Short mmCIF file of C-alpha atoms in Angstrom, two decimals:
data_model
loop_
_atom_site.label_atom_id
_atom_site.label_comp_id
_atom_site.label_asym_id
_atom_site.label_seq_id
_atom_site.Cartn_x
_atom_site.Cartn_y
_atom_site.Cartn_z
CA MET T 1 -18.71 17.30 -3.71
CA GLU T 2 -15.68 15.13 -2.36
CA SER T 3 -17.85 12.08 -0.86
CA LEU T 4 -18.65 11.96 -4.47
CA ALA T 5 -15.35 12.35 -5.71
CA ARG T 6 -13.66 9.68 -3.98
CA GLY T 7 -14.37 6.60 -1.03
CA LEU T 8 -13.93 8.11 2.20
CA LEU T 9 -13.80 5.48 5.21
CA ARG T 10 -16.18 5.41 7.56
CA LEU T 11 -15.89 4.16 11.58
CA ALA T 12 -17.83 1.92 13.79
CA LYS T 13 -17.82 1.21 17.41
CA GLY T 14 -20.70 -1.19 19.02
CA SER T 15 -23.96 -0.67 17.99
CA ALA T 16 -23.20 2.77 16.61
CA ARG T 17 -24.06 4.13 13.07
CA PRO T 18 -20.60 3.72 10.37
CA GLU T 19 -19.47 7.82 11.09
CA ARG T 20 -17.15 9.72 8.26
CA ALA T 21 -13.59 9.73 9.49
CA GLY T 22 -11.79 12.96 9.86
CA PHE T 23 -8.70 13.97 8.74
CA LEU T 24 -6.45 14.37 11.47
CA GLN T 25 -8.48 11.31 13.34
CA SER T 26 -6.02 8.29 13.96
CA ILE T 27 -7.79 5.48 12.54
CA THR T 28 -5.37 2.74 13.98
CA GLY T 29 -5.30 4.57 17.43
CA HIS T 30 -9.57 4.13 17.27
CA PHE T 31 -9.14 0.65 17.95
CA CYS T 32 -5.82 0.20 20.20
CA ALA T 33 -4.34 2.30 22.80
CA SER T 34 -2.23 5.34 21.96
CA HIS T 35 1.07 3.28 22.64
CA GLU T 36 -0.03 0.51 20.33
CA ASP T 37 0.17 0.65 16.77
CA GLU T 38 -1.73 -2.54 15.53
CA ALA T 39 -5.54 -3.40 16.06
CA THR T 40 -7.15 -6.76 14.64
CA VAL T 41 -10.46 -4.92 13.03
CA CYS T 42 -14.02 -5.72 10.89
CA CYS T 43 -13.57 -4.31 7.86
CA GLY T 44 -15.68 -4.20 4.01
CA LEU T 45 -18.44 -2.36 2.46
CA ASP T 46 -21.53 -1.56 4.05
CA GLN T 47 -24.32 0.58 1.84
CA ASN T 48 -21.44 1.16 -0.52
CA GLN T 49 -19.53 2.84 1.89
CA PHE T 50 -16.05 1.30 3.01
CA VAL T 51 -16.48 0.47 6.85
CA ILE T 52 -13.50 -0.85 9.69
CA SER T 53 -15.40 -1.49 13.15
CA ASP T 54 -14.77 -3.27 16.16
CA SER T 55 -17.48 -5.86 15.48
CA GLU T 56 -18.80 -8.04 12.71
CA PHE T 57 -21.80 -6.54 10.46
CA PRO T 58 -22.82 -8.48 7.39
CA GLY T 59 -20.30 -8.92 4.88
CA SER T 60 -17.34 -8.39 6.90
CA THR T 61 -14.09 -9.80 7.28
CA TRP T 62 -11.88 -9.61 10.46
CA ILE T 63 -8.90 -8.37 9.36
CA LEU T 64 -5.21 -6.75 10.59
CA LEU T 65 -5.26 -2.94 10.90
CA LYS T 66 -1.07 -1.19 11.24
CA ARG T 67 0.29 1.93 10.88
CA PRO T 68 3.88 2.98 10.92
CA SER T 69 5.54 3.80 14.94
CA PHE T 70 6.20 7.12 13.45
CA CYS T 71 2.96 7.79 12.11
CA PRO T 72 2.17 11.45 11.53
CA ILE T 73 -1.35 11.65 12.76
CA LYS T 74 -0.37 9.67 15.79
CA HIS T 75 2.47 12.43 16.71
CA LEU T 76 0.61 15.85 15.80
CA GLU T 77 0.69 18.18 17.95
CA GLU T 78 -2.79 20.94 18.11
CA SER T 79 -0.54 23.65 17.81
CA GLN T 80 0.29 21.30 14.00
CA ALA T 81 -3.15 20.50 13.32
CA ALA T 82 -4.54 23.71 13.66
CA ALA T 83 -1.82 25.41 11.33
CA LEU T 84 -3.36 23.25 8.51
CA PRO T 85 -5.69 24.67 6.18
CA GLU T 86 -9.13 24.44 7.14
CA THR T 87 -9.89 22.40 3.60
CA LEU T 88 -7.26 20.49 4.46
CA ARG T 89 -8.73 19.89 8.33
CA GLY T 90 -12.20 19.60 7.10
CA ARG T 91 -11.14 15.90 4.82
CA GLY T 92 -12.12 12.86 5.07
CA VAL T 93 -9.69 9.68 5.10
CA ASP T 94 -9.58 8.26 1.63
CA VAL T 95 -9.63 4.56 1.24
CA GLY T 96 -6.72 3.04 -1.56
CA VAL T 97 -6.77 -0.72 -2.77
CA ALA T 98 -2.93 -2.36 -3.75
CA VAL T 99 -2.57 -5.63 -5.62
CA ILE T 100 -0.15 -8.11 -4.60
CA LEU T 101 -0.31 -9.85 -7.97
CA GLN T 102 1.50 -12.98 -7.31
CA SER T 103 2.67 -15.36 -10.43
CA VAL T 104 2.22 -19.44 -10.01
CA ASP T 105 5.96 -19.84 -9.93
CA ARG T 106 5.71 -17.10 -6.29
CA ARG T 107 7.09 -13.88 -7.77
CA VAL T 108 5.29 -10.39 -6.85
CA LEU T 109 5.19 -7.50 -8.88
CA LEU T 110 6.33 -4.16 -7.55
CA THR T 111 5.98 -0.91 -9.60
CA ARG T 112 8.21 2.17 -9.09
CA ARG T 113 6.00 5.33 -9.16
CA ALA T 114 6.69 7.79 -11.15
CA LYS T 115 8.95 11.08 -10.26
CA ASN T 116 6.77 13.59 -11.08
CA LEU T 117 3.78 12.38 -8.66
CA SER T 118 2.47 14.35 -5.96
CA ILE T 119 2.49 11.69 -3.56
CA PHE T 120 4.79 9.05 -2.78
CA PRO T 121 7.61 9.73 -5.60
CA ASN T 122 10.01 7.50 -6.72
CA ILE T 123 8.86 4.54 -4.15
CA TRP T 124 8.71 0.62 -5.08
CA VAL T 125 4.96 -0.05 -4.57
CA PRO T 126 2.15 -2.63 -5.37
CA PRO T 127 -0.14 -1.32 -8.13
CA GLY T 128 -2.88 0.31 -6.48
CA GLY T 129 -4.52 3.48 -5.69
CA HIS T 130 -8.29 5.06 -4.78
CA MET T 131 -11.27 3.42 -4.71
CA GLU T 132 -14.14 5.11 -6.28
CA PRO T 133 -17.75 5.58 -5.26
CA ASP T 134 -19.74 2.06 -5.78
CA GLU T 135 -16.84 -0.05 -6.62
CA GLN T 136 -16.27 -3.87 -4.87
CA LEU T 137 -12.35 -3.78 -3.53
CA LEU T 138 -11.90 -6.61 -6.45
CA GLU T 139 -13.04 -4.12 -9.07
CA ALA T 140 -10.93 -0.89 -7.57
CA GLY T 141 -7.93 -3.17 -7.36
CA LEU T 142 -8.19 -5.30 -11.37
CA ARG T 143 -8.98 -1.41 -12.25
CA GLU T 144 -6.08 0.09 -11.14
CA LEU T 145 -3.77 -3.17 -11.92
CA GLN T 146 -4.94 -2.64 -15.85
CA GLU T 147 -4.57 1.23 -15.53
CA GLU T 148 -0.88 0.83 -14.16
CA THR T 149 0.03 -1.76 -15.69
CA GLY T 150 -2.13 -2.96 -18.81
CA LEU T 151 -2.37 -6.26 -17.30
CA ARG T 152 -5.95 -7.78 -17.50
CA LEU T 153 -6.79 -10.19 -15.35
CA GLU T 154 -9.76 -12.51 -16.78
CA PRO T 155 -12.28 -14.19 -14.38
CA GLY T 156 -11.11 -17.95 -13.41
CA GLY T 157 -7.40 -17.11 -13.89
CA PHE T 158 -7.00 -16.16 -10.36
CA SER T 159 -8.30 -16.10 -6.83
CA TRP T 160 -8.01 -13.36 -4.53
CA ARG T 161 -8.47 -12.47 -0.50
CA MET T 162 -7.67 -9.74 1.13
CA LEU T 163 -4.49 -9.02 3.41
CA GLY T 164 -3.89 -6.61 5.81
CA LEU T 165 -5.03 -2.64 6.01
CA TRP T 166 -2.39 0.00 6.33
CA GLU T 167 -2.56 4.04 7.39
CA SER T 168 -0.54 5.95 5.54
CA VAL T 169 0.34 9.69 5.40
CA TYR T 170 1.79 12.15 3.03
CA PRO T 171 4.20 12.95 4.08
CA PRO T 172 5.52 10.02 5.89
CA MET T 173 7.09 11.79 8.58
CA LEU T 174 6.72 15.06 10.21
CA SER T 175 10.41 16.03 9.79
CA ARG T 176 9.27 16.24 5.96
CA GLY T 177 6.15 18.53 6.84
CA LEU T 178 2.79 18.58 7.52
CA PRO T 179 0.30 15.90 6.43
CA ARG T 180 -1.49 16.48 3.05
CA ARG T 181 -2.34 12.79 2.61
CA HIS T 182 -4.29 10.40 4.54
CA HIS T 183 -5.61 6.69 3.22
CA VAL T 184 -6.70 3.58 4.66
CA VAL T 185 -5.03 1.05 1.91
CA VAL T 186 -6.55 -1.96 1.92
CA TYR T 187 -4.11 -4.48 0.56
CA LEU T 188 -5.61 -7.53 -1.61
CA LEU T 189 -3.46 -10.73 -3.21
CA LEU T 190 -3.64 -11.94 -5.97
CA LEU T 191 -2.72 -15.54 -7.15
CA SER T 192 -2.50 -15.37 -10.76
CA THR T 193 -2.64 -19.14 -12.35
CA GLU T 194 0.06 -17.45 -15.07
CA SER T 195 4.04 -17.50 -14.31
CA HIS T 196 5.37 -14.29 -14.50
CA GLN T 197 7.17 -14.86 -17.92
CA GLN T 198 3.22 -14.95 -19.31
CA LEU T 199 1.73 -11.98 -17.44
CA GLN T 200 4.76 -9.80 -18.31
CA THR T 201 4.73 -10.22 -21.97
CA ARG T 202 1.06 -8.49 -21.68
CA ILE T 203 2.29 -5.74 -19.46
CA LYS T 204 1.92 -2.42 -20.91
CA ALA T 205 2.88 0.58 -17.99
CA ASP T 206 1.23 3.61 -18.01
CA GLU T 207 4.82 5.72 -17.92
CA SER T 208 2.99 8.45 -16.00
CA GLU T 209 2.30 6.57 -12.89
CA VAL T 210 5.29 3.85 -13.23
CA SER T 211 8.76 4.35 -13.92
CA ALA T 212 9.86 0.68 -13.61
CA TYR T 213 8.74 -2.21 -12.59
CA ALA T 214 10.57 -5.94 -11.36
CA TRP T 215 9.17 -9.39 -10.63
CA LEU T 216 10.83 -10.55 -6.74
CA GLU T 217 11.37 -13.99 -5.59
CA PRO T 218 10.53 -14.97 -2.58
CA HIS T 219 13.98 -15.01 -1.05
CA VAL T 220 14.03 -11.33 -2.11
CA LEU T 221 10.88 -10.31 -0.92
CA GLU T 222 11.86 -11.72 2.55
CA CYS T 223 14.79 -9.51 2.54
CA VAL T 224 13.07 -6.65 2.14
CA ALA T 225 10.20 -7.28 4.24
CA ALA T 226 12.71 -7.71 6.88
CA VAL T 227 14.15 -3.97 6.34
CA GLU T 228 12.50 -1.86 9.36
CA ASP T 229 11.55 1.56 8.27
CA GLY T 230 12.96 4.54 11.31
CA ALA T 231 15.64 1.71 11.58
CA GLU T 232 19.45 3.05 10.43
CA ASN T 233 20.01 2.53 6.65
CA THR T 234 23.51 0.06 6.99
CA GLY T 235 23.60 -0.45 3.16
CA ARG T 236 24.33 -4.01 3.32
CA VAL T 237 23.05 -6.45 1.10
CA PRO T 238 22.46 -9.65 2.78
CA ASN T 239 24.82 -12.51 1.31
CA ASN T 240 22.09 -14.57 -0.12
CA LEU T 241 21.01 -11.99 -2.42
CA PRO T 242 22.28 -10.76 -5.60
CA PRO T 243 24.22 -7.20 -6.47
CA THR T 244 21.67 -6.49 -8.70
CA ILE T 245 17.73 -7.49 -9.81
CA ASP T 246 16.35 -7.85 -12.86
CA ALA T 247 13.62 -5.19 -13.55
CA THR T 248 12.34 -2.93 -16.63
CA GLU T 249 12.35 1.21 -16.95
CA LEU T 250 10.20 2.78 -18.47
CA SER T 251 11.67 6.38 -20.52
CA GLY T 252 10.65 7.92 -23.93
CA GLY T 253 7.81 6.18 -24.20
CA SER T 254 9.85 2.70 -24.69
CA ALA T 255 10.68 -0.66 -22.19
CA ARG T 256 13.85 -1.25 -21.49
CA PRO T 257 15.51 -4.43 -19.54
CA SER T 258 17.36 -3.03 -16.32
CA GLU T 259 19.42 -4.08 -13.20
CA LEU T 260 18.79 -2.41 -10.45
CA PRO T 261 21.44 -2.36 -7.22
CA ALA T 262 19.54 -4.77 -4.51
CA ALA T 263 20.51 -2.45 -1.80
CA THR T 264 17.76 0.05 -3.75
CA PHE T 265 15.07 -2.31 -1.91
CA LEU T 266 16.42 -2.30 1.53
CA ASN T 267 17.07 1.30 1.53
CA THR T 268 14.82 2.96 4.55
CA ALA T 269 13.12 6.03 5.16
CA PRO T 270 15.16 8.87 6.14
CA ALA T 271 14.56 10.13 9.71
CA ALA T 272 14.94 13.79 7.88
CA GLY T 273 15.46 15.46 4.48
CA ASP T 274 14.97 14.52 1.41
CA ASP T 275 13.81 10.62 1.05
CA VAL T 276 15.15 8.09 -1.02
CA GLU T 277 14.21 5.50 -3.63
CA ARG T 278 12.90 2.57 -1.89
CA VAL T 279 10.12 -0.15 -0.99
CA SER T 280 6.98 1.93 1.17
CA THR T 281 7.09 0.84 4.19
CA GLY T 282 3.24 -0.28 3.73
CA THR T 283 4.55 -2.62 1.03
CA ARG T 284 6.83 -3.96 3.40
CA PHE T 285 3.95 -4.90 5.50
CA ALA T 286 1.79 -6.26 3.08
CA LEU T 287 4.43 -8.81 2.08
CA ARG T 288 5.64 -9.85 5.78
CA LEU T 289 1.33 -10.70 5.24
CA TRP T 290 2.12 -12.48 1.80
CA LEU T 291 5.21 -14.09 3.14
CA ASP T 292 2.86 -15.54 5.87
CA THR T 293 0.24 -17.01 4.15
CA LEU T 294 3.13 -18.88 1.73
CA ALA T 295 4.30 -20.72 4.97
CA VAL T 296 0.21 -21.62 5.59
CA ARG T 297 0.21 -23.01 2.15
CA ASP T 298 3.27 -24.82 2.20
CA LYS T 299 2.42 -26.58 5.48
#
């Protein structure tokens, strides 16, 4: 029933037919050397299934696929894999879609996941979620955006493109436990024709999924994207950043303006122990790609 419940990833090499990716299979490692963490691949929908391939197929797009250097699937030992429940080992790899929503005044919307969520609680990410069977990429992104934030983007009010693919595993490090979730996240860039103030007035975030949200400016996002998870968390805020970031926090069914420490957005993932409030590693990857698009558009 799993394949009916949500979209599962298929992989293809050369002229071979796409096959379902296994839960314990390193997706990035399938297309690059074992010591590398990224590959340029082709991806797209083929017969309503999301496929990643090393060669072009009708409707596909060349795109960057990346994983973190500490990816648990990459470092999983045979004994650890054998310790996983058989039901988990037999699962596939889910496809997720996340939306980098840029306002016309170049702000990007990030949301903080609710503390009670089963994966990545209290982590800052763009709106997104699982891709459902028979959905198009944009359709899934717009649906998740509306479900989480209440924002409905009308045709003609935005343009879009694919940014990149990120291999995501939870927990994100083996030091925090064996893998329980395995996704490939498709990051989409949506360029709105509205300002962040106009969009803000229409946000009605779902408190069961979102505990806060913020519109971040490019100079803030540059600092956020520059942080490398796996490096030491210095706690220092660059001189060009304000000490606090304007945000909106949700509690008890109401939304209120708030100021959050800028240092929170610069936190790195701890190598061991409990996670901290931070921007996810995959989000930083997507923001770096987004900043590259700004540089191209500014030429």
